[in-house]
CSV table of C-alpha atoms in Angstrom, one decimal:
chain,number,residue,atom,x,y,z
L,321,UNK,CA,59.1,-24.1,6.6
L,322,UNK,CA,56.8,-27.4,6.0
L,323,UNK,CA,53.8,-26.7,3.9
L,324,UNK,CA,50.2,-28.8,4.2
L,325,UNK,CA,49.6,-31.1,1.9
L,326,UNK,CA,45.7,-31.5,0.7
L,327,UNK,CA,43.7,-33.9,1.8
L,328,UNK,CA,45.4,-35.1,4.9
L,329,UNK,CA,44.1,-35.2,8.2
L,330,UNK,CA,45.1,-32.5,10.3
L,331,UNK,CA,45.5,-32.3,13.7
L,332,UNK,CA,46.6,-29.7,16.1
L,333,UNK,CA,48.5,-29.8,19.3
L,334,UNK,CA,48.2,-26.9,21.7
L,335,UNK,CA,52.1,-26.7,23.4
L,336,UNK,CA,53.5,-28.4,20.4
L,337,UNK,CA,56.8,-26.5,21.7
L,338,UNK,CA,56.9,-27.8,25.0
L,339,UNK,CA,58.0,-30.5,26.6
L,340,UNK,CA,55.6,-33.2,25.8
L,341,UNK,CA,54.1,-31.1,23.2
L,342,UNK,CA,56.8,-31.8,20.8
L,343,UNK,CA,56.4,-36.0,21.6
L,344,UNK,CA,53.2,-35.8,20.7
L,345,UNK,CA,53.7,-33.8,17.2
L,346,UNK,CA,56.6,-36.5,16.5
L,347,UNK,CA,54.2,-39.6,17.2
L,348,UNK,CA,51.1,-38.2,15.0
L,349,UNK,CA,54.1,-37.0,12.2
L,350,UNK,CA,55.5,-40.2,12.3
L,351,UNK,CA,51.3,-41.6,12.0
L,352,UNK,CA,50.8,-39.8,9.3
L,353,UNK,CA,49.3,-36.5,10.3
L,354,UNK,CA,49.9,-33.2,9.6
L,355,UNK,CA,50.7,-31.6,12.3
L,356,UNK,CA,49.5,-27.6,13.2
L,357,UNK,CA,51.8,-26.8,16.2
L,358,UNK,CA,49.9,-23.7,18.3
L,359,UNK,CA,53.0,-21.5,19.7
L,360,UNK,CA,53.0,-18.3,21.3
L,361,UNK,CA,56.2,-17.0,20.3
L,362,UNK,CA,57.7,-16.7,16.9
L,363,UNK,CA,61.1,-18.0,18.1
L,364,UNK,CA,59.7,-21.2,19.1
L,365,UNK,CA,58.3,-22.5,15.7
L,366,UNK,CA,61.5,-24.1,15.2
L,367,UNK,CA,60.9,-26.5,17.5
L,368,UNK,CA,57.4,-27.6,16.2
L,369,UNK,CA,58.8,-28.1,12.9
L,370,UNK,CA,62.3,-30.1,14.1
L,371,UNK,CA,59.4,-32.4,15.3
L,372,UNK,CA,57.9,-32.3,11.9
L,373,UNK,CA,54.7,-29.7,12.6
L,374,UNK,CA,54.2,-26.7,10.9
L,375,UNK,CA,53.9,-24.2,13.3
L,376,UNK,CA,51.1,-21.6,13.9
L,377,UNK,CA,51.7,-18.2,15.8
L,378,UNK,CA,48.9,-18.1,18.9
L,379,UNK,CA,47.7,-18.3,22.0
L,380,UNK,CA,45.2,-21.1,23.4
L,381,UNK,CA,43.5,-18.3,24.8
L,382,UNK,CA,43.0,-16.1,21.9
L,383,UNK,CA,39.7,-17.9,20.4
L,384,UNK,CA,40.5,-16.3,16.9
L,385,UNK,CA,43.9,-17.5,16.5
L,386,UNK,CA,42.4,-20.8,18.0
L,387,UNK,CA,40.1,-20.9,15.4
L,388,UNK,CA,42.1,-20.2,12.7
L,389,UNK,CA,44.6,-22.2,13.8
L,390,UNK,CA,41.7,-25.4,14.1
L,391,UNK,CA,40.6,-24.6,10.7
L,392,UNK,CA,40.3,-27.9,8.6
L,393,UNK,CA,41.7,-30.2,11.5
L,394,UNK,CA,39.9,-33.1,12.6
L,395,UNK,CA,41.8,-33.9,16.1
L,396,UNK,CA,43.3,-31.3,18.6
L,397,UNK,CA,45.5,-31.9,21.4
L,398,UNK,CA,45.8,-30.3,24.5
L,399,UNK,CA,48.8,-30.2,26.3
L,400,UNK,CA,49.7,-26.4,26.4
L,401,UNK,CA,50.7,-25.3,30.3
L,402,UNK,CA,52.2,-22.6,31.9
L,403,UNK,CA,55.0,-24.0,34.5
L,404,UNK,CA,54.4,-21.7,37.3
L,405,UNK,CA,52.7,-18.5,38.0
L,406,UNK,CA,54.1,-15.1,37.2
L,407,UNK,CA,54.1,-12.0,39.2
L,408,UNK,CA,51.7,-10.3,36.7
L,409,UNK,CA,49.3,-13.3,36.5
L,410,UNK,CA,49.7,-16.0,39.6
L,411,UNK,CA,46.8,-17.7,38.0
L,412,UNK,CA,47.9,-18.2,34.6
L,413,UNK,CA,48.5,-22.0,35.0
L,414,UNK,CA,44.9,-22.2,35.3
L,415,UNK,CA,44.1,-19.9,32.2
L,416,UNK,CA,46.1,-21.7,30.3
L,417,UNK,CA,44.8,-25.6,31.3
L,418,UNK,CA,40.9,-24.7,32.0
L,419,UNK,CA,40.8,-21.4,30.4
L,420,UNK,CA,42.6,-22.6,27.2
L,421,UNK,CA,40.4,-26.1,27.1
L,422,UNK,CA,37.2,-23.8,27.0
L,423,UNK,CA,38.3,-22.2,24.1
L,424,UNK,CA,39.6,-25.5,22.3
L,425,UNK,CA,36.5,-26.9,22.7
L,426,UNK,CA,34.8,-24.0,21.5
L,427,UNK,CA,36.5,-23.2,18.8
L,428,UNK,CA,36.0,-27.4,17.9
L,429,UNK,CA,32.7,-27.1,17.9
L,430,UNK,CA,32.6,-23.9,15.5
L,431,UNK,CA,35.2,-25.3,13.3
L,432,UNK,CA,33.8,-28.8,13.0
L,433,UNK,CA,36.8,-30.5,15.0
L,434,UNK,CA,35.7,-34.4,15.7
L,435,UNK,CA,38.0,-35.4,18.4
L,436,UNK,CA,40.0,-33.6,21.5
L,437,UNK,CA,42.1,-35.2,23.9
L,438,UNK,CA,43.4,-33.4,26.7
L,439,UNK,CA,46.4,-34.2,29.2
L,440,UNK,CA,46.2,-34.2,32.6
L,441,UNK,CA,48.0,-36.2,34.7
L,442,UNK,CA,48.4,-39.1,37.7
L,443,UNK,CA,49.0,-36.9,40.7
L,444,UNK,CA,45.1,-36.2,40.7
L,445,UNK,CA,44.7,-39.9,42.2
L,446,UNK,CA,44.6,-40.1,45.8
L,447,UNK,CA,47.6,-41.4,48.2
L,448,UNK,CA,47.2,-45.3,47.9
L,449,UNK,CA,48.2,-48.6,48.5
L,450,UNK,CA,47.2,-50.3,46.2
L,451,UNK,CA,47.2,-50.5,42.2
L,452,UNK,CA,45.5,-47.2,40.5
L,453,UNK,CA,43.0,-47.7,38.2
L,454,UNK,CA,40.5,-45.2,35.9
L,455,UNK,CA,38.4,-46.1,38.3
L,456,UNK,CA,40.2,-45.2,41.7
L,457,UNK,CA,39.6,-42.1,44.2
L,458,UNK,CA,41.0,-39.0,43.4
L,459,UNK,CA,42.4,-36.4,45.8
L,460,UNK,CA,43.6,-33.1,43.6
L,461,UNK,CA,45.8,-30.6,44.9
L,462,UNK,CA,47.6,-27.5,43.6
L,463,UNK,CA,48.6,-28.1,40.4
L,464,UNK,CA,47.1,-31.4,39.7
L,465,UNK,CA,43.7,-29.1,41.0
L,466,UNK,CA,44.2,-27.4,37.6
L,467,UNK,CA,44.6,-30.6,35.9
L,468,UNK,CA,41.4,-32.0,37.3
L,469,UNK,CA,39.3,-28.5,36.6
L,470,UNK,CA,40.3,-29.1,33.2
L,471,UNK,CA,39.6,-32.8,32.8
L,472,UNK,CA,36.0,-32.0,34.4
L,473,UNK,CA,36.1,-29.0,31.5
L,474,UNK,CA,36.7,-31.3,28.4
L,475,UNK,CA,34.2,-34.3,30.0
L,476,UNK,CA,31.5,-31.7,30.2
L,477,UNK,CA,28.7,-32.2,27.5
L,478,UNK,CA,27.9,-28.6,28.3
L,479,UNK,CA,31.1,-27.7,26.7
L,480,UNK,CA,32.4,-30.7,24.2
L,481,UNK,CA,28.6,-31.1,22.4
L,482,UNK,CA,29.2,-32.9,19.8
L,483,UNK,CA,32.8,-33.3,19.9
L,484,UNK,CA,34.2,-36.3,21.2
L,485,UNK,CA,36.7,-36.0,24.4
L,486,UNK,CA,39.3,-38.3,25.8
L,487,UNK,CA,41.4,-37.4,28.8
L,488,UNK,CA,45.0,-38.7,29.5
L,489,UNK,CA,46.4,-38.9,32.5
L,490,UNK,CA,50.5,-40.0,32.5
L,491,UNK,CA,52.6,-41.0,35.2
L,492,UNK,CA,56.0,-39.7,35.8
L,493,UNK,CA,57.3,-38.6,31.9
L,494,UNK,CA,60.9,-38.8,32.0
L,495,UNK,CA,63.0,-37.6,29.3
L,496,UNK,CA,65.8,-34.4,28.7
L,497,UNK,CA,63.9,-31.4,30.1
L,498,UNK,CA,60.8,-30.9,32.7
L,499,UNK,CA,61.3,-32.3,36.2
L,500,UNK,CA,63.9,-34.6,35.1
L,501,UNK,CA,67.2,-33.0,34.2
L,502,UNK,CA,67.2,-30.8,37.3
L,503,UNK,CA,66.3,-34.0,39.1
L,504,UNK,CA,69.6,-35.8,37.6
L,505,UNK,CA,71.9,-32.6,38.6
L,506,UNK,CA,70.4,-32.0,42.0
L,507,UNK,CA,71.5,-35.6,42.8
L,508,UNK,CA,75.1,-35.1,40.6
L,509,UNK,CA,75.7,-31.8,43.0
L,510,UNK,CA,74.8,-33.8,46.4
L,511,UNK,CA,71.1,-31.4,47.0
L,512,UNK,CA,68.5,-34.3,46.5
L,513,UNK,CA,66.1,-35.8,49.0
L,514,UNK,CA,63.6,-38.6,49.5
L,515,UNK,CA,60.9,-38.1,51.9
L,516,UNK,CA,60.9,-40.6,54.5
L,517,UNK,CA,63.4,-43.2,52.7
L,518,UNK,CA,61.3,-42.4,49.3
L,519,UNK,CA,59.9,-46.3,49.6
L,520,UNK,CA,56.4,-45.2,47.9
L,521,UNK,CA,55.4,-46.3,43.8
L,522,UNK,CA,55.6,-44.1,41.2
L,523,UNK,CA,54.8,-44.8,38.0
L,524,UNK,CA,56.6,-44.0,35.0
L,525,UNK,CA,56.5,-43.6,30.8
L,526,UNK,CA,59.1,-42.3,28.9
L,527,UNK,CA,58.6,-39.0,26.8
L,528,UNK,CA,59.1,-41.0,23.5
L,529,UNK,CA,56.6,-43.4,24.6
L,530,UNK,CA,54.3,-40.6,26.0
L,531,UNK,CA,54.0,-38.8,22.6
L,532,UNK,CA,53.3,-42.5,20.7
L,533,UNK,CA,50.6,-43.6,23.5
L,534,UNK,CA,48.6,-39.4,22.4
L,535,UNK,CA,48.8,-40.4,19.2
L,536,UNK,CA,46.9,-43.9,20.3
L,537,UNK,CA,44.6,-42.7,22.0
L,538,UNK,CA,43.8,-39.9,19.9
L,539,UNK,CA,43.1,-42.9,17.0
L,540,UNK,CA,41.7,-45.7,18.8
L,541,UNK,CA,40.4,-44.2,22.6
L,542,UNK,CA,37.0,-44.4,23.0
L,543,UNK,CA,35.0,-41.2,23.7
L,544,UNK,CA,34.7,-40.0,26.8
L,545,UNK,CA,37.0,-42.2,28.6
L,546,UNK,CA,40.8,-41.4,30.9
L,547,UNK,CA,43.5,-43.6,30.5
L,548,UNK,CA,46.1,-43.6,32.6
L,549,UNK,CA,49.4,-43.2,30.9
L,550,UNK,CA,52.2,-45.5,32.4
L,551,UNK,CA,54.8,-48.4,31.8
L,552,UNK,CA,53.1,-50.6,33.8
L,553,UNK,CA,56.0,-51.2,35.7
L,554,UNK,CA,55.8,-48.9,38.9
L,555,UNK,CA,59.0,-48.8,41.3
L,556,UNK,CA,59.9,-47.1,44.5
L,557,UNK,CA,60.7,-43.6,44.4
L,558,UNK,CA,64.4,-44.0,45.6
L,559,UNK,CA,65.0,-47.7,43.6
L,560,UNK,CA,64.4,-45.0,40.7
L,561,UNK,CA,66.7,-42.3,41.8
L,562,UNK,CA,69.1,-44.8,42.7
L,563,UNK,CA,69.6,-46.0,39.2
L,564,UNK,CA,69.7,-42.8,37.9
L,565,UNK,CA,72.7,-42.0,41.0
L,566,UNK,CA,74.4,-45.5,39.5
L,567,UNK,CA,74.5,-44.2,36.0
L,568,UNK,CA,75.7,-40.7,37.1
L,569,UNK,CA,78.1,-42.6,39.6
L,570,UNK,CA,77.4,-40.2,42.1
L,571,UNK,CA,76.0,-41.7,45.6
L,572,UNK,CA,72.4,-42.9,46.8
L,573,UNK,CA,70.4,-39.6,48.4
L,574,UNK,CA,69.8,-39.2,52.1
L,575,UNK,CA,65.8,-38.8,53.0
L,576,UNK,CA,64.4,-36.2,55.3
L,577,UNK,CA,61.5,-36.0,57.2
L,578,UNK,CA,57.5,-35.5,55.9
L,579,UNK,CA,57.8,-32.1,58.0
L,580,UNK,CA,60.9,-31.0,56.3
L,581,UNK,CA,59.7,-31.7,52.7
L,582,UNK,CA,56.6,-29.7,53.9
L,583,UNK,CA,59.0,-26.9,55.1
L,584,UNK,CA,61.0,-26.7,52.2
L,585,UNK,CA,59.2,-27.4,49.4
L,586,UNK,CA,55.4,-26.9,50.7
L,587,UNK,CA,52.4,-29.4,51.5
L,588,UNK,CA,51.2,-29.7,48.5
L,589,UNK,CA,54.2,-30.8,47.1
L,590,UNK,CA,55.3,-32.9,49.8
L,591,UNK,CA,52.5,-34.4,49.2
L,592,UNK,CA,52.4,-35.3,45.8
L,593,UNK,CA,56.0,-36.8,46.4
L,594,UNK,CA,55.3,-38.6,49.2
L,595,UNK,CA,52.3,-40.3,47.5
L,596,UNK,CA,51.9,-43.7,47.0
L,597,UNK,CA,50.8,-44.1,42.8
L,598,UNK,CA,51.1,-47.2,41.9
L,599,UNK,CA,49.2,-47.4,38.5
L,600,UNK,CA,47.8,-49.8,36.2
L,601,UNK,CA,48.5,-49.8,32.3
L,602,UNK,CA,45.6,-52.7,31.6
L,603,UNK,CA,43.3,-50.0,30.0
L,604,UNK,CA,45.2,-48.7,27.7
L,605,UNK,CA,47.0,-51.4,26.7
L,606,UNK,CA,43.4,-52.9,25.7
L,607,UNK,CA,43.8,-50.0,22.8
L,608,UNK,CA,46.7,-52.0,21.5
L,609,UNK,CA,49.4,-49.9,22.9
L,610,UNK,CA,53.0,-51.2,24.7
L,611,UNK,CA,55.7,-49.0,25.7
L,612,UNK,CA,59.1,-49.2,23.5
L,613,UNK,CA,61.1,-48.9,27.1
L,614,UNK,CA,59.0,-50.9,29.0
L,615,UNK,CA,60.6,-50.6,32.3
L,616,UNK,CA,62.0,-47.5,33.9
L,617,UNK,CA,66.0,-49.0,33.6
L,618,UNK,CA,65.8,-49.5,30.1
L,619,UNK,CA,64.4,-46.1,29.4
L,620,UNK,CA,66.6,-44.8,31.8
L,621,UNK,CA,69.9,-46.4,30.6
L,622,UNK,CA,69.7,-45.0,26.9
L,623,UNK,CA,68.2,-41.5,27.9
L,624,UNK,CA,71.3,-40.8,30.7
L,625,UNK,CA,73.9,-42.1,27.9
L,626,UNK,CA,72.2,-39.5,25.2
L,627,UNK,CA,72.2,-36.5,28.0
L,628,UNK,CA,76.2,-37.7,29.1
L,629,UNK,CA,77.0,-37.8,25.4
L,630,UNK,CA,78.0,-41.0,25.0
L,631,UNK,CA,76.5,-44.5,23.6
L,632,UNK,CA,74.7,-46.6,25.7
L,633,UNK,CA,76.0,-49.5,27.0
L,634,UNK,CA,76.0,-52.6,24.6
């Protein structure tokens, strides 16, 4: 196990073990950091400190172990989430994002914590047509609801005081886990579906990138401010599942109908699939930020080659 070195800045990232969690300890290891990574479970430190943390036994919403675990930091990261609800606790997705950003921000305060930035992400935006900016209209629903209670949590002066707040939102992360591995075997076993011929934007960042651009903002955002998190390159849904079918050599998807997404996987998803989310990167790119895979094929082509096993193409 790593040990802290005196004297260097110490930051903390809340779901250092999850999926984005551990980008985000890589990027600020790699900036020079040291990295706290708040786990709840013993068996998960490992993780944390493969991505060079040291890892800190927890929960975001225990305020003592939050507190001890902010203790001499000067940045925190929140990015901890609970991927669905549980039997026991069908709310716990929200405990964990709004619940959990009250207490970071809390405990910030207490322990003299200068900066938080908080992940969120793009399905808040409205359905649009046009190009997403900071700026446009947002239209929350299930979980990106929880996403915007929290962002509305960590912007509030009632709760940050003095601490300064950023909020990210990011696209479409792809990378080996989340949404996008059973997304790559539901198309390799025949079971995936656009919605309506999946000819609506997404936006996308690789998880690499993703973890660099937390670390950016958390040294150079401005206070107060969202950036959306993105390529900058946004494609059709299905020109992006195509190339991922190409690689896989397995066939192009059929679609179904709006009503039958809605049937099978429920409006609010439907929704947030159908969605047109076309966003801009100009804002943060202003911070001085580009994207090592700057198009969603060059990602794509060395991530599917790493999950297959074998070298990507030359």
């Amino acid at each position: 196990m790593r040990s802290e070195s005196p004297g260097s800045r110490r930051a903390l990232v809340a779901g250092a073990a999850g999926y984005l969690g551990g980008s985000v300890v890589r990027a600020l290891t790699a900036a020079g950091w040291e990295v706290r990574g708040l786990v709840r479970r013993p068996e998960s430190s490992a993780r944390v400190e493969e991505a060079g943390g040291v890892a800190v036994v927890g929960s975001i919403l225990d305020s003592h172990s939050v507190d001890a675990a902010l203790r001499g930091c000067e940045l925190a990261v929140h990015v901890a989430a609970s991927g669905s609800a549980s039997p026991e606790d069908p709310r716990r997705a929200e405990h964990v994002r709004v619940g959990g950003c009250r207490i970071l921000l809390r405990g910030a305060r207490t322990q003299g914590v200068r900066r938080v930035v908080v992940g969120s992400g793009y399905w808040v935006y409205a359905d649009q047509p046009g190009t997403i900016t900071e700026e446009s209209e947002v239209d929350p629903r299930g979980e990106s609801f929880v996403n915007w209670m929290t962002e509305r949590v960590a912007l509030d002066p009632g709760f940050r005081g003095t601490v300064e707040t950023l909020v990210v939102r990011p696209g479409m992360v792809y990378g080996d886990g989340s949404w996008f591995r059973p997304l790559v075997e539901s198309i390799r076993d025949g079971s995936y579906r656009y919605i309506d011929g999946g000819s609506n934007a997404w936006s996308f960042v690789s998880l690499e990138d993703a973890g660099t651009a937390f670390a950016h903002v958390a040294e150079v955002g401005a206070p107060g401010e969202v950036y959306n998190l993105v390529d900058g390159r946004p494609a059709p849904w299905r020109e992006f599942g195509d190339f991922v079918a190409g690689r896989i050599a397995r066939p192009s998807p059929p679609s179904i109908s709006m009503s039958e997404a809605s049937a099978g996987y429920g409006g609010d998803v439907a929704h947030h699939l159908h969605a047109r989310r076309a966003c801009s990167s100009a804002k943060i790119a202003r911070l001085g930020w580009t994207p090592r895979s700057s198009d969603f094929r060059e990602g794509l082509s060395e991530l599917l080659a790493k999950m297959a096993g074998v070298p990507p193409p030359g």
